[in-house]
Short mmCIF file of C-alpha atoms in Angstrom, two decimals:
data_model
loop_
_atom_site.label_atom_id
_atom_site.label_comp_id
_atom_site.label_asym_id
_atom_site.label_seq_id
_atom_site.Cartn_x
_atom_site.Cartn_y
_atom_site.Cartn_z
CA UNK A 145 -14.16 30.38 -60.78
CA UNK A 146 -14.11 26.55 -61.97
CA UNK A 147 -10.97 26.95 -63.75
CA UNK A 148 -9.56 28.56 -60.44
CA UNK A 149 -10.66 25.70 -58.52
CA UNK A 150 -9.07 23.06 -60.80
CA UNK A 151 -5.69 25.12 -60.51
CA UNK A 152 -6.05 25.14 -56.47
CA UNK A 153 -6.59 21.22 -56.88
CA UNK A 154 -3.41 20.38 -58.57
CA UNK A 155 -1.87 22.27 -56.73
CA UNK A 156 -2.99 20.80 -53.70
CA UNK A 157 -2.18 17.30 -55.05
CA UNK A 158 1.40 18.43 -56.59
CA UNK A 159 2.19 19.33 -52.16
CA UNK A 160 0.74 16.13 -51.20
CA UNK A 161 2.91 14.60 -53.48
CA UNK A 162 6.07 16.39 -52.76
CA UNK A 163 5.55 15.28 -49.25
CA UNK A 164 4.52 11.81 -49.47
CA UNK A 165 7.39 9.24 -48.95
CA UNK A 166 8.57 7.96 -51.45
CA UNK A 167 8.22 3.76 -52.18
CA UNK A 168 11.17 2.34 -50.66
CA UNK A 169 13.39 0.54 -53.27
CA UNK A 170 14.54 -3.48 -53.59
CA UNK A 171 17.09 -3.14 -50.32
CA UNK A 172 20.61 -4.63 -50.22
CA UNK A 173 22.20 -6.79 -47.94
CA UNK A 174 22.23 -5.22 -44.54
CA UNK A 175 20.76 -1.89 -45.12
CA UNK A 176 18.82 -0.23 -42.47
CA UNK A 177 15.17 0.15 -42.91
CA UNK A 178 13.31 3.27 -41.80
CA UNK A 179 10.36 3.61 -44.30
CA UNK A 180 7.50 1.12 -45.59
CA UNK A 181 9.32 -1.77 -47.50
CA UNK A 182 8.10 -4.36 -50.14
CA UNK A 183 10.47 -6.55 -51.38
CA UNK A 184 10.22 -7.33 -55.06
CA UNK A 185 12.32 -10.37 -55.55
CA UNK A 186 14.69 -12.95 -53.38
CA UNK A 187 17.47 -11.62 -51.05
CA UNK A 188 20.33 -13.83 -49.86
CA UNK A 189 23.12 -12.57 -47.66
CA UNK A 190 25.97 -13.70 -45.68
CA UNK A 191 25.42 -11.84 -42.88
CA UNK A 192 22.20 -10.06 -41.21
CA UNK A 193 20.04 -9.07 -43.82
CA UNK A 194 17.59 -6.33 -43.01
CA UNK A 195 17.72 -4.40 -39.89
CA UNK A 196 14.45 -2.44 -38.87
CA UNK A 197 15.37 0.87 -38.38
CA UNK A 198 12.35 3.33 -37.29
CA UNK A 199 9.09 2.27 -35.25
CA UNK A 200 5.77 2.01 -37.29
CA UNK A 201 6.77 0.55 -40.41
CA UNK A 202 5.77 -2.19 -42.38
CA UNK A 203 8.45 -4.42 -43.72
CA UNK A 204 6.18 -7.01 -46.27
CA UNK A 205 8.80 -9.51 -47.91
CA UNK A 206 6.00 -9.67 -50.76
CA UNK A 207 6.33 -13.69 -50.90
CA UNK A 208 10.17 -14.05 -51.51
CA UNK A 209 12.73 -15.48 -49.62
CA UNK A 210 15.66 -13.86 -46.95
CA UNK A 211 18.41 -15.83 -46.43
CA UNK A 212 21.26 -14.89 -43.99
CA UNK A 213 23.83 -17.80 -44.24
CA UNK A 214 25.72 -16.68 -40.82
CA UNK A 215 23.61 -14.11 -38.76
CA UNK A 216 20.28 -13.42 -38.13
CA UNK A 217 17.73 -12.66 -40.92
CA UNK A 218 15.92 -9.92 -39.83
CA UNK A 219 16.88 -7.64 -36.27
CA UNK A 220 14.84 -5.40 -34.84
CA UNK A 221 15.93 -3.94 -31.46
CA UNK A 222 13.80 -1.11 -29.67
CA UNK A 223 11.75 -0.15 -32.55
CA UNK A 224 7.92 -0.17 -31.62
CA UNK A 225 5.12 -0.90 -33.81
CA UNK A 226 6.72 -2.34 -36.55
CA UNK A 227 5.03 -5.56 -38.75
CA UNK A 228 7.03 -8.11 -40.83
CA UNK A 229 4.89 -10.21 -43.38
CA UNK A 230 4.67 -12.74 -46.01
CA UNK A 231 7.64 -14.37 -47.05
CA UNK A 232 9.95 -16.66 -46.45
CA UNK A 233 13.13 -16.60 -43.61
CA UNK A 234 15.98 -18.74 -43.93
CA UNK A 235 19.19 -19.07 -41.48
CA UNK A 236 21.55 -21.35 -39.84
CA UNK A 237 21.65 -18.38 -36.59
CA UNK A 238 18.41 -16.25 -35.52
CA UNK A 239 15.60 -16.16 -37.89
CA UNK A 240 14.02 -13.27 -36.84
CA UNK A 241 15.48 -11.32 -33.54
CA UNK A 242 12.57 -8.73 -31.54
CA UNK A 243 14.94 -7.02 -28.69
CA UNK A 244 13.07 -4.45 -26.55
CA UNK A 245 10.34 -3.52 -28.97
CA UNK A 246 6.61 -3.62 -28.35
CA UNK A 247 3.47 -3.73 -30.72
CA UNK A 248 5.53 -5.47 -33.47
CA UNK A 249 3.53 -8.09 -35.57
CA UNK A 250 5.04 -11.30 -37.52
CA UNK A 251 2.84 -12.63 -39.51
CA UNK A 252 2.59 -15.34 -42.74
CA UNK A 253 6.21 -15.64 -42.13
CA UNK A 254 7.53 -19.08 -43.15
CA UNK A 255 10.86 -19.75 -41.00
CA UNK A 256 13.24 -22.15 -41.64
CA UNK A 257 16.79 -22.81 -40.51
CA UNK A 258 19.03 -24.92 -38.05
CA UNK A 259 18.76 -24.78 -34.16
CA UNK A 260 18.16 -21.18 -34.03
CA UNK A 261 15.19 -19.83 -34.74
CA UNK A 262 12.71 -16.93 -33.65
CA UNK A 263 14.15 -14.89 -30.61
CA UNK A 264 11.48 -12.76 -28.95
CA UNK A 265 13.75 -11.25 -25.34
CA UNK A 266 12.51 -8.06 -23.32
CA UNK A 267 9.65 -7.56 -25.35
CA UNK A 268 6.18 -6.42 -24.45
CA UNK A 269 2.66 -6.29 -25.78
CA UNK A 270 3.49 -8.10 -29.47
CA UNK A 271 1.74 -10.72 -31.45
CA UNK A 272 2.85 -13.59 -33.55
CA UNK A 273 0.23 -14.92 -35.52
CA UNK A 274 -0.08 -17.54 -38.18
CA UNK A 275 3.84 -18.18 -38.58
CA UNK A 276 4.99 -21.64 -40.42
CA UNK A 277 8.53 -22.37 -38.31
CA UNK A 278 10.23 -25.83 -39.35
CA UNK A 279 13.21 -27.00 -37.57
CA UNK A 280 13.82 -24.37 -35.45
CA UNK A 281 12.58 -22.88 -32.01
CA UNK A 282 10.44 -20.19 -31.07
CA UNK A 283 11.58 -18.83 -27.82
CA UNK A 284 9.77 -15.98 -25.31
CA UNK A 285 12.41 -14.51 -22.75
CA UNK A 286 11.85 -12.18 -20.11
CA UNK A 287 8.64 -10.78 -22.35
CA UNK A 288 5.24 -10.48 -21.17
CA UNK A 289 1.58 -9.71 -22.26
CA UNK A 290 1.96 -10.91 -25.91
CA UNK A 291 -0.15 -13.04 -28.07
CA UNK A 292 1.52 -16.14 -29.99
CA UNK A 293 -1.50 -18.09 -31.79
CA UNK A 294 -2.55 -19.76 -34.21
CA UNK A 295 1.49 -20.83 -35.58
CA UNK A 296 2.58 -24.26 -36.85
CA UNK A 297 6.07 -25.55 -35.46
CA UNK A 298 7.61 -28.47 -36.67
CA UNK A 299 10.58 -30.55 -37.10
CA UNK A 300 13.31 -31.71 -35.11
CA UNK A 301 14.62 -28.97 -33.87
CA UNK A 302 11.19 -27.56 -33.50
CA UNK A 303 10.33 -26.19 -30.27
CA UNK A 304 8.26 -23.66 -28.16
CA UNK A 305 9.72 -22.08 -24.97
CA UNK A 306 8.83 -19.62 -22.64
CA UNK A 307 11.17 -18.32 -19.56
CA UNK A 308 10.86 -15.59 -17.16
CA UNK A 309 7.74 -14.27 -18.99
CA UNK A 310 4.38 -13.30 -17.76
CA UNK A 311 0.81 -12.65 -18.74
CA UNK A 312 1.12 -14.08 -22.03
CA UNK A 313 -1.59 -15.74 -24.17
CA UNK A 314 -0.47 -19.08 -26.07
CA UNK A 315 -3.79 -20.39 -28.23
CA UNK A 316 -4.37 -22.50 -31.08
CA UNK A 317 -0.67 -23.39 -32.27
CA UNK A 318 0.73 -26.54 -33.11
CA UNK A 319 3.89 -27.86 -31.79
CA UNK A 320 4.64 -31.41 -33.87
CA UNK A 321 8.36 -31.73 -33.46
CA UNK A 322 10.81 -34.67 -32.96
CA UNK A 323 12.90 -33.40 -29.76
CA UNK A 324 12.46 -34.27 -25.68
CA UNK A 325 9.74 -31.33 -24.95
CA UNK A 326 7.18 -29.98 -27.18
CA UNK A 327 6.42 -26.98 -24.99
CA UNK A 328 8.97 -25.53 -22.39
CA UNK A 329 7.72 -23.10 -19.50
CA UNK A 330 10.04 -22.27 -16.71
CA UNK A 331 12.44 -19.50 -15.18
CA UNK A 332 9.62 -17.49 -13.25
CA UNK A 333 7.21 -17.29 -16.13
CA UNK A 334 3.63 -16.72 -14.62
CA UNK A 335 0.14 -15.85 -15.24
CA UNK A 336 0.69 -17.20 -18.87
CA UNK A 337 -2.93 -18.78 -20.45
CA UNK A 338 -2.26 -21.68 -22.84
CA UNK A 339 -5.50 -22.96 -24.41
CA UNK A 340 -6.81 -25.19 -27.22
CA UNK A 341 -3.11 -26.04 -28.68
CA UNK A 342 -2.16 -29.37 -29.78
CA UNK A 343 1.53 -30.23 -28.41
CA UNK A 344 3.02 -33.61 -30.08
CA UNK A 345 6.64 -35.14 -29.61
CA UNK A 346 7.93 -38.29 -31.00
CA UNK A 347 9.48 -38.63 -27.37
CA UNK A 348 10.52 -38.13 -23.84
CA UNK A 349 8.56 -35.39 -22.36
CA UNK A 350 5.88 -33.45 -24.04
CA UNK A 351 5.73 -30.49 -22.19
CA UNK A 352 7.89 -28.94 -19.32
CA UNK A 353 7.18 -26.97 -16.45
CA UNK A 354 9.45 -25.63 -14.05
CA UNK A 355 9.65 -22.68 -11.64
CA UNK A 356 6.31 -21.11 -12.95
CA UNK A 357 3.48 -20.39 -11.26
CA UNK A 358 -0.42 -19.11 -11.39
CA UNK A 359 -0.28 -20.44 -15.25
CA UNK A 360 -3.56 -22.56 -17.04
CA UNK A 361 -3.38 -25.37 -19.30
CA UNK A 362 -7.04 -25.49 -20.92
CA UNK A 363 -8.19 -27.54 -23.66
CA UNK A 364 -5.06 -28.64 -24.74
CA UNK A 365 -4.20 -31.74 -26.93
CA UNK A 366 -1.07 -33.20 -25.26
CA UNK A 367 0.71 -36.80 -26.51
CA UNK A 368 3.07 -39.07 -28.54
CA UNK A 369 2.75 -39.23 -32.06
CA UNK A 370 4.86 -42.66 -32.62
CA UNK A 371 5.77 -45.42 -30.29
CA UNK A 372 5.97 -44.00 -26.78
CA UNK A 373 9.12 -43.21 -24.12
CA UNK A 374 7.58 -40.93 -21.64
CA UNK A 375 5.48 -38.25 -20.24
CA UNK A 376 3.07 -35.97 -21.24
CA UNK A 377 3.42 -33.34 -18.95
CA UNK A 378 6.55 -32.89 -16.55
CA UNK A 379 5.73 -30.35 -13.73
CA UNK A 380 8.41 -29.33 -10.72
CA UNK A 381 8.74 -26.69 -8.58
CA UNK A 382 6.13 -25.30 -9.96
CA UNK A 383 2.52 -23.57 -7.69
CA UNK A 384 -1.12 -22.83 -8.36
CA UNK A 385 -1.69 -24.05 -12.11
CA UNK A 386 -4.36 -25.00 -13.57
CA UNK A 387 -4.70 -28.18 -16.34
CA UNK A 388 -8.24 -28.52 -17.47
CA UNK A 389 -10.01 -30.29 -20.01
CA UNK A 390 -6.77 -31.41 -21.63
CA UNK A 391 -6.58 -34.33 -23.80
CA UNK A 392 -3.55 -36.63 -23.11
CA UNK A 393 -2.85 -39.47 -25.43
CA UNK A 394 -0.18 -41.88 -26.55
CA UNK A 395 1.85 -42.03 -23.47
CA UNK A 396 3.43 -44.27 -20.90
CA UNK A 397 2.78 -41.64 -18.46
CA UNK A 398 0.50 -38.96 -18.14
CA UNK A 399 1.00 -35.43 -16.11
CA UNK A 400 3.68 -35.95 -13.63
CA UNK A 401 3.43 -33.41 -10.66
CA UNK A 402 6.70 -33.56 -8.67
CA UNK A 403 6.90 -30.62 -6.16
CA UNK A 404 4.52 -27.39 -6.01
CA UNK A 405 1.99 -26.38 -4.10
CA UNK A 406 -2.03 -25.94 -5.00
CA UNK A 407 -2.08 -26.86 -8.21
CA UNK A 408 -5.34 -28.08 -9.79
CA UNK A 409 -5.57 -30.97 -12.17
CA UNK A 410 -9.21 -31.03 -13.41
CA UNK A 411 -11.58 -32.62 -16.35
CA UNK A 412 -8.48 -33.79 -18.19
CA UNK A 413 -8.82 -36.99 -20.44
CA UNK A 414 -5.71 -39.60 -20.80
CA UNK A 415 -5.37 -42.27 -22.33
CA UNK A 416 -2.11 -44.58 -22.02
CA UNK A 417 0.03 -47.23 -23.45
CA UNK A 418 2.42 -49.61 -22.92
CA UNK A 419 6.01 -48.33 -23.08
CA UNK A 420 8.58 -49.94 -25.52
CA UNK A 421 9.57 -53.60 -24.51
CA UNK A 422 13.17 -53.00 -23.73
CA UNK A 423 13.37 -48.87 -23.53
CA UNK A 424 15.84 -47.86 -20.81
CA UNK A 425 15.20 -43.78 -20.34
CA UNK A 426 18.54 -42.00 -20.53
CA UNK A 427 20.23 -40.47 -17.73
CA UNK A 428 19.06 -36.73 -17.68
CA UNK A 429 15.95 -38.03 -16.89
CA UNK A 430 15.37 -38.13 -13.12
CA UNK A 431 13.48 -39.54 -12.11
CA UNK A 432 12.89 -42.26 -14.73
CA UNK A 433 8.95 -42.43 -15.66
CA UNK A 434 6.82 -44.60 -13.80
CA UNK A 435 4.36 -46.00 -16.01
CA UNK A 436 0.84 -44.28 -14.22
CA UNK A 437 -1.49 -41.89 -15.64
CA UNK A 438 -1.64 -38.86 -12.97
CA UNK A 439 1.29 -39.27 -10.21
CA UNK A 440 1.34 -37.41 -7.07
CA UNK A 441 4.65 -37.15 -5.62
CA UNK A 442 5.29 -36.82 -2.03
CA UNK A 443 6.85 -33.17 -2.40
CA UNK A 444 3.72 -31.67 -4.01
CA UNK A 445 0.94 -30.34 -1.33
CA UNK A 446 -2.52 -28.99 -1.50
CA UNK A 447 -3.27 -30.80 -4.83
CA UNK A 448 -6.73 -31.03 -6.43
CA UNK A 449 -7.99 -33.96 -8.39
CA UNK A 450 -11.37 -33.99 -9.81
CA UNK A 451 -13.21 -35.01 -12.19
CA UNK A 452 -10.15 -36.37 -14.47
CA UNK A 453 -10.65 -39.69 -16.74
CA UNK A 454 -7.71 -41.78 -16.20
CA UNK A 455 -7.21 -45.26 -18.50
CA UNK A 456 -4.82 -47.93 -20.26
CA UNK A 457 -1.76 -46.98 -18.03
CA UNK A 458 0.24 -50.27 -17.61
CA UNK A 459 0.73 -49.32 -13.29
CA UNK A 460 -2.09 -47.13 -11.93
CA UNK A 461 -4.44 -44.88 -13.19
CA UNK A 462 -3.78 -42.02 -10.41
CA UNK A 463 -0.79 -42.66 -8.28
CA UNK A 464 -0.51 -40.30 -5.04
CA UNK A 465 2.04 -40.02 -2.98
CA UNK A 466 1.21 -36.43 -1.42
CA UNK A 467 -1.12 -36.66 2.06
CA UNK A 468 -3.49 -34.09 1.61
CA UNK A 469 -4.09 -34.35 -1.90
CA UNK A 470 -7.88 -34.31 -2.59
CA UNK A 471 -9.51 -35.91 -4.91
CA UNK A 472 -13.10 -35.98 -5.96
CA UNK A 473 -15.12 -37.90 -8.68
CA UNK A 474 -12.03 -39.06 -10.63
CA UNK A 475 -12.42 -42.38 -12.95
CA UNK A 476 -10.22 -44.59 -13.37
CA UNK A 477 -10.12 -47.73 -15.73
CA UNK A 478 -8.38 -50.57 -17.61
CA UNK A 479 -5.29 -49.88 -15.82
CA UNK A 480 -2.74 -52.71 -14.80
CA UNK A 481 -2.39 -52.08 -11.81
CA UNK A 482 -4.34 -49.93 -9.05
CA UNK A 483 -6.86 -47.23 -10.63
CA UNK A 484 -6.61 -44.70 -7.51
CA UNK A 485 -3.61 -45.74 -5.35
CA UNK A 486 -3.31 -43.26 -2.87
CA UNK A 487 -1.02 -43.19 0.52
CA UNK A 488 -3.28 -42.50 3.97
CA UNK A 489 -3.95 -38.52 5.09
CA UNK A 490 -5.21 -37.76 1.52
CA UNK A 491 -8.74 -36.03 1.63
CA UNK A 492 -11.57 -38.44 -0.14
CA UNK A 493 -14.15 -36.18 -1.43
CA UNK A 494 -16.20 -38.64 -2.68
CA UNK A 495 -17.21 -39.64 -6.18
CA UNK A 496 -14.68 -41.70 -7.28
CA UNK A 497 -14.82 -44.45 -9.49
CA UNK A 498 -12.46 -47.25 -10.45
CA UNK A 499 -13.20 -50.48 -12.70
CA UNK A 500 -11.39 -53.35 -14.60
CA UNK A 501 -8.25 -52.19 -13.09
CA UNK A 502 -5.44 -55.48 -13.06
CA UNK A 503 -5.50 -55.26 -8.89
CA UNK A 504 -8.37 -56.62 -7.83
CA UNK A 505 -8.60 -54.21 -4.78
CA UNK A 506 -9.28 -51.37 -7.34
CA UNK A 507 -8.04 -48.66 -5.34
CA UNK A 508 -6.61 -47.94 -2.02
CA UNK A 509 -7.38 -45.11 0.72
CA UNK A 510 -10.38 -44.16 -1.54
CA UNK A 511 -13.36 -45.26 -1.91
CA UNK A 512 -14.13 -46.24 -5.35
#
């Protein structure tokens, strides 16, 4: 009986063997990838390099390097449930490409390349987690509910973007990079939560918002790493936000709320400086900054100001052009101008403070 056992068992194992798929080899240039994948040594290729061929695979690049000198590196379009790990990307076009897939993960991926960079477009439900990406973007298009945290952008060419995207949860990257925004949201994208990153620029704006709507900004860390030209936050067109608890440093001007309607500026902390002696801004940017720490202008309605710290802005601390903005238990010091200037018809609700402010009057249509 024991020795017909042990025959039973290998032959069990010798089925479970015969069926099990095989490790998938070292793949070439282009191939097509429908099985589990570990790469076991460099890969450099003129044109795309690895295509992603069946959902629910793991592609792990094992710590090398993928190179595609004219194309992306690595396309995956409509293939669900597929992961791509731990290695190195490199390309002058599209790092990695996600078109139409959902429950994908990139992860421990180091990307590298020119202008191009990580293309995530009609894509649902994915995360991107703990990615190195120098020089190039990462850009979110017409994709909602996925998860981008904890990723390091730099460079340049560095840049995070999000357009006509919803529901998606941005936390705990950083965005250090060298060109005019830091952080891009716009084309419809709404409902999006972006908390606890730290967005630098050496320049111009630090984060964009345009045409979105119903989106919060909490706990962010939003400023100029070198010697200022602009703003941190540049908001048009744009309804019902939220921007919370941020910390705004380093700039000549602080969240800039041209048109929209409700949105809710609250708890935030910024801290200015003097802009460069002699800086003229360049065209494209209309209008040119205005040196105050929270402006109001007189397209945006129902705005909410409370409890924000405003200081060191060379004009005013808040700056509202808007009747019926309300504000309530804002401070606002050490400015060189005004701390509160506000026009009549906005809605004093008490609690705000304003001191050692360059005009003597402190604030106006407030009490402070």
């Amino acid at each position: 009986m024991r020795h017909a056992r042990g025959l039973i068992l290998l032959l069990v194992m010798g089925l479970l063997a015969l069926g099990a798929a095989p490790a998938a080899a070292q793949p070439a240039c282009g191939e097509v990838l429908t099985q589990n994948t570990t790469l076991t040594a460099d890969l450099s290729c003129q044109e795309t390099a690895l295509v992603i061929g069946a959902p629910g695979i793991t592609v792990d690049l094992g710590g090398y390097g993928v190179t595609s000198f004219d194309d992306a590196v690595i396309v995956n379009e409509g293939h669900d449930d597929v992961t791509i790990r731990n290695g190195e990307v490199h390309s002058n076009a599209d790092s990695i490409r996600l078109i139409g897939v959902s429950g994908n993960v990139l992860r421990d991926i180091d990307a590298e390349g020119l202008i191009k960079g990580i293309v995530i477009e009609d894509s649902h439900h994915n995360r991107i987690v703990s990615n190195q990406i120098r020089t190039i973007p990462l850009t979110v298009v017409g994709s909602d509910h996925n998860v981008i945290a904890r990723n390091t952008i730099l460079g340049f060419e560095g840049y995070l973007g999000i357009s006509d995207s919803n529901y998606n949860r941005i936390v705990e990257n950083i965005v250090w990079v060298g060109r005019s925004s830091a952080f891009g949201i716009d084309g419809g994208s709404h409902h999006n939560q972006l908390r606890r990153n730290a967005f630098i620029n050496d320049s111009y704006n630090v984060i964009s918002v345009r045409e979105a709507n119903d989106n919060k900004f909490v706990g962010n860390a939003i400023g100029s790493s070198r010697q200022p030209y602009g703003v941190a936050g540049d908001i048009q067109s744009s309804s019902r936000n939220v921007f919370a608890d941020n910390d705004i440093f380093g700039v000549t001007q602080g969240l800039r709320l041209l048109s929209g309607d409700a949105n809710v500026f609250r708890g935030n902390d910024l801290s200015g400086v003097p802009a460069t002696p002699g800086w003229v801004y360049p065209s494209w940017m209309d209008p040119s900054p205005v040196a105050d720490g929270i402006p109001i202008a007189a397209g945006a309605t129902g705005t909410l100001l409370r409890d924000n710290v405003v200081r060191g802005f060379a004009d005013d601390g808040i700056d509202v052009d808007a009747p019926g903005t309300r504000l309530k238990a804002n401070s606002a010091n050490d400015n060189g101008d005004l701390g509160i200037e506000a026009v009549p018809g906005v809605t004093d609700l008490g609690g705000n403070t304003a001191s050692g402010n360059g005009n003597p009057l402190q604030c106006t249509n407030v009490a402070c």
